[in-house]
PDB file of C-alpha atoms in Angstrom:
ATOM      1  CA  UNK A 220     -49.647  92.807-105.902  1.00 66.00           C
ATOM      2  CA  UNK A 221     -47.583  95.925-106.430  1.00 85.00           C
ATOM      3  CA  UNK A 222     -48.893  99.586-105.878  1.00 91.00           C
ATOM      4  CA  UNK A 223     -46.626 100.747-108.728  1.00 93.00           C
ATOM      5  CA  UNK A 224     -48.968 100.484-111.684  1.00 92.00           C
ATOM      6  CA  UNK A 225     -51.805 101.758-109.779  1.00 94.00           C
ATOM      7  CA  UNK A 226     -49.697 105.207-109.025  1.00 95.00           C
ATOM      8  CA  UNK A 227     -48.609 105.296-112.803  1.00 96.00           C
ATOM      9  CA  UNK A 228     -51.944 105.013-113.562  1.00 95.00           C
ATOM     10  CA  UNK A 229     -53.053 108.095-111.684  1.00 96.00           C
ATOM     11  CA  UNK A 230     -50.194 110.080-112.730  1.00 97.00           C
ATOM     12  CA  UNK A 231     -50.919 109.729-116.293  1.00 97.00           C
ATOM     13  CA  UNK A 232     -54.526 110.527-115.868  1.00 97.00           C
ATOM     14  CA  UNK A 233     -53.328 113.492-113.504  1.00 97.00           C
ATOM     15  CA  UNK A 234     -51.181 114.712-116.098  1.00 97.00           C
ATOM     16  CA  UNK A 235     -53.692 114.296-119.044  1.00 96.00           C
ATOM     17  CA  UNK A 236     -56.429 116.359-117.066  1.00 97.00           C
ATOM     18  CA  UNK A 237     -54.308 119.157-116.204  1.00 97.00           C
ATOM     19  CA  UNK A 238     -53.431 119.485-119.767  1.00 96.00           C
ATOM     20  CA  UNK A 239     -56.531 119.739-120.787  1.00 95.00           C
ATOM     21  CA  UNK A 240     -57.665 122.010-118.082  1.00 94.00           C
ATOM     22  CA  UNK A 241     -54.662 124.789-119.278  1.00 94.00           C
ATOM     23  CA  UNK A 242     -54.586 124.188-122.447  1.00 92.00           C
ATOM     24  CA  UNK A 243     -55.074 127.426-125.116  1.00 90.00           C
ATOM     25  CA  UNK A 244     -55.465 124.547-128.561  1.00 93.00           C
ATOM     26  CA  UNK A 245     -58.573 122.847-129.227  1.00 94.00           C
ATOM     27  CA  UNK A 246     -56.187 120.285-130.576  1.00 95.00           C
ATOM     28  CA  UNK A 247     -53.724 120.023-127.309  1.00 96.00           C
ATOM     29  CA  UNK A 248     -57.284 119.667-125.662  1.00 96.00           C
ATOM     30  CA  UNK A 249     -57.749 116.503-127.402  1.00 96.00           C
ATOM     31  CA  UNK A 250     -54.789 115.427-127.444  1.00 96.00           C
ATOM     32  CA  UNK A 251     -54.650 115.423-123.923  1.00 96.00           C
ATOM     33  CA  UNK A 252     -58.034 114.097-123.708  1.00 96.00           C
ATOM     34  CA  UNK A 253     -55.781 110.771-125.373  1.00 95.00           C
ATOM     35  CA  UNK A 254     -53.099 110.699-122.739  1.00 96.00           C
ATOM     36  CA  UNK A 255     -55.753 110.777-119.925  1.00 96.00           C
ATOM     37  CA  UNK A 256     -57.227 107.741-121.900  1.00 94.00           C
ATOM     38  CA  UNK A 257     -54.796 106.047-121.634  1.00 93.00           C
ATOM     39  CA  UNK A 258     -53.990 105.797-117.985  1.00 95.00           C
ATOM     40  CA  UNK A 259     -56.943 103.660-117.948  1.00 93.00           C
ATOM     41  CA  UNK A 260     -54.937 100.944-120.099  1.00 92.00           C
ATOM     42  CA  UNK A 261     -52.688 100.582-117.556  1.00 92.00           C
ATOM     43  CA  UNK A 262     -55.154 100.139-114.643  1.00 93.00           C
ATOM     44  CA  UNK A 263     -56.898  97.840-116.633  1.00 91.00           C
ATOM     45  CA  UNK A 264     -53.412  95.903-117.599  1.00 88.00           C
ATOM     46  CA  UNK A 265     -53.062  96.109-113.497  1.00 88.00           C
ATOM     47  CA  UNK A 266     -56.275  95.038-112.619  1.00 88.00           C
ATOM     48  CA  UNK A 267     -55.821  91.788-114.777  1.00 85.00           C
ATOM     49  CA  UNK A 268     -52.159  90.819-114.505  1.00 81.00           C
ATOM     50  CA  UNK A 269     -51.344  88.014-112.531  1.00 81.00           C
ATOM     51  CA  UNK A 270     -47.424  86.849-111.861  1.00 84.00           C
ATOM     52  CA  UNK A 271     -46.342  83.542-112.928  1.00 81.00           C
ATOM     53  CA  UNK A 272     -49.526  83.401-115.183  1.00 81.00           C
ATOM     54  CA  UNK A 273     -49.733  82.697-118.571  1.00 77.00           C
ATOM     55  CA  UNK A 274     -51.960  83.726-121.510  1.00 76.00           C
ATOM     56  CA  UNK A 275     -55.583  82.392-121.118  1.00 76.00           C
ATOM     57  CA  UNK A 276     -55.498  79.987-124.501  1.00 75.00           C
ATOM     58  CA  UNK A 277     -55.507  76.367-123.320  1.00 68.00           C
ATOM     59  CA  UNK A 278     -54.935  73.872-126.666  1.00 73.00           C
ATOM     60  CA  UNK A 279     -51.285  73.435-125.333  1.00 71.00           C
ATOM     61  CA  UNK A 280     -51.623  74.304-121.667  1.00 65.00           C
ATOM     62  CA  UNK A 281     -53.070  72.440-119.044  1.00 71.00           C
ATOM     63  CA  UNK A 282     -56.082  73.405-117.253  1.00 73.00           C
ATOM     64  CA  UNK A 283     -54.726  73.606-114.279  1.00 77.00           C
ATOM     65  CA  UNK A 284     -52.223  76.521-115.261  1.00 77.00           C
ATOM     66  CA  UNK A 285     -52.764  79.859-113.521  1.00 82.00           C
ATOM     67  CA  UNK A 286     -53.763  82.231-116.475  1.00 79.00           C
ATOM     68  CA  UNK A 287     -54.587  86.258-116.179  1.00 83.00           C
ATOM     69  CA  UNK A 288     -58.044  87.177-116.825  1.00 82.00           C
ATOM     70  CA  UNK A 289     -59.224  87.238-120.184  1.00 83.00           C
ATOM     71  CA  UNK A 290     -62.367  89.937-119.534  1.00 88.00           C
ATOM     72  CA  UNK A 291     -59.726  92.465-118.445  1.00 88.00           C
ATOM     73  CA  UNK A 292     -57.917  91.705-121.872  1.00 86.00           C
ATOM     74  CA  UNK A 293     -61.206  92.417-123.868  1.00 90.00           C
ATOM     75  CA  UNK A 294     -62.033  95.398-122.146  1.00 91.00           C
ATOM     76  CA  UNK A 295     -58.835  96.863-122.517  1.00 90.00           C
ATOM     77  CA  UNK A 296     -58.845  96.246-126.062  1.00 92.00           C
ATOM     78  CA  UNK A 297     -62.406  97.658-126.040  1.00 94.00           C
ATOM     79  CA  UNK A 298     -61.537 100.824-124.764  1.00 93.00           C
ATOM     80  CA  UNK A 299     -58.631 100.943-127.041  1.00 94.00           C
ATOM     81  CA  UNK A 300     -61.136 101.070-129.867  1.00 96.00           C
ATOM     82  CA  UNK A 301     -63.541 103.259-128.248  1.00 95.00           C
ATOM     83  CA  UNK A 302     -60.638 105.780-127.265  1.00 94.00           C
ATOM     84  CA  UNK A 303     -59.417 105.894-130.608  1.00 96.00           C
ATOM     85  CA  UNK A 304     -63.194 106.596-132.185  1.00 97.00           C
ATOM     86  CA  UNK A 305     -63.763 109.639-130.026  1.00 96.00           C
ATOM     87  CA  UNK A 306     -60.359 111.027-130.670  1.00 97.00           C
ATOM     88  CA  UNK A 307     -61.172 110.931-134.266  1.00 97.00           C
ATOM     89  CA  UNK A 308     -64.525 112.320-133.632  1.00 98.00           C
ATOM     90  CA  UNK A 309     -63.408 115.061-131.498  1.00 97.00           C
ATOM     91  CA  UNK A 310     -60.679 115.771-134.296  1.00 97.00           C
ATOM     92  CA  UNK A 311     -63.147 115.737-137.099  1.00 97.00           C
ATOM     93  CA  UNK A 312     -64.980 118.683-134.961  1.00 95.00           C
ATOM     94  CA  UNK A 313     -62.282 120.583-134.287  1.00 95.00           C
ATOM     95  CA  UNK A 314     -61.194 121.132-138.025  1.00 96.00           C
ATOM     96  CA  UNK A 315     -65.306 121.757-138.267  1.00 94.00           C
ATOM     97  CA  UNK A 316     -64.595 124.283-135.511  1.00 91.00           C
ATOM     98  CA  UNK A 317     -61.531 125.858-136.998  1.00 92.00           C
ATOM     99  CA  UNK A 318     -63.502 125.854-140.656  1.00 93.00           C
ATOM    100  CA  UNK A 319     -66.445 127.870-139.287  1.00 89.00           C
ATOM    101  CA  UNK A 320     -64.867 130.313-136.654  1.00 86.00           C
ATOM    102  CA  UNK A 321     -61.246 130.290-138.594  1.00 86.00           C
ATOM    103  CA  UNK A 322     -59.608 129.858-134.858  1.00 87.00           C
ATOM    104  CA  UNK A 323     -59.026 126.774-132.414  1.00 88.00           C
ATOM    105  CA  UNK A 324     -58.733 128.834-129.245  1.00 87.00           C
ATOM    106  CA  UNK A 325     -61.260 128.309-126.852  1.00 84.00           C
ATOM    107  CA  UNK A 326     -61.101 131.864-125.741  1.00 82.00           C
ATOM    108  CA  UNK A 327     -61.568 133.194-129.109  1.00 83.00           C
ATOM    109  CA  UNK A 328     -64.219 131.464-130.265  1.00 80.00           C
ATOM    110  CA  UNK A 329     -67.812 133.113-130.489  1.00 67.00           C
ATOM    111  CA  UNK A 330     -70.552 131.955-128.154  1.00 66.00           C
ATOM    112  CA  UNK A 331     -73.164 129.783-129.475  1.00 59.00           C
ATOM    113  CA  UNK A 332     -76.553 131.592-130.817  1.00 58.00           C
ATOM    114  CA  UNK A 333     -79.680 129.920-130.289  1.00 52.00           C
TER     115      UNK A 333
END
């Protein structure tokens, strides 16, 4: 078990959150928002990878290969879909955003009225 992936991990999801906590662009916000996303597809690739092992399909393997864990594999692939849904739902508002207050600057932007 290496360390490694576990510190690039962090580091992307350090660098993703202090974009978004200096950024001036509703868009650079969500972009950003994406990068820190994606540190999680690496711990989850970490969390499931195995040396030596093999992908878990068995028709031409035998049972008693070592394989890496297929529920790690789903969820990653899960929370690529989910990731990429709320990135386009985020976008979607922020063009809303820019349509209504003609700016995507967090600063510049009018409070709410209720």
């Amino acid at each position: 078990m290496s360390l490694l992936p576990y510190l690039i991990a962090g580091w992307i999801f350090l660098a993703g959150v202090h974009g978004i906590a200096t950024s001036r662009n509703l868009i650079h916000a969500v972009g950003c928002l994406a990068v820190t996303q994606s540190s999680t597809y690496v711990l989850l690739l970490s969390v499931g990878y195995r040396k030596g092992a093999t992908a878990p399909v068995f028709s031409d393997a035998p049972t008693s290969a070592t394989v890496v864990d297929p529920v790690v594999q789903a969820l990653a692939l899960t929370d690529v879909v989910v990731g990429a849904t709320v990135t386009a739902l985020l976008l979607a508002l922020v063009v809303q955003t820019a349509k209504r207050h003609g700016t995507i600057d967090p600063d510049e932007l009018s409070r709410l009225k209720g």
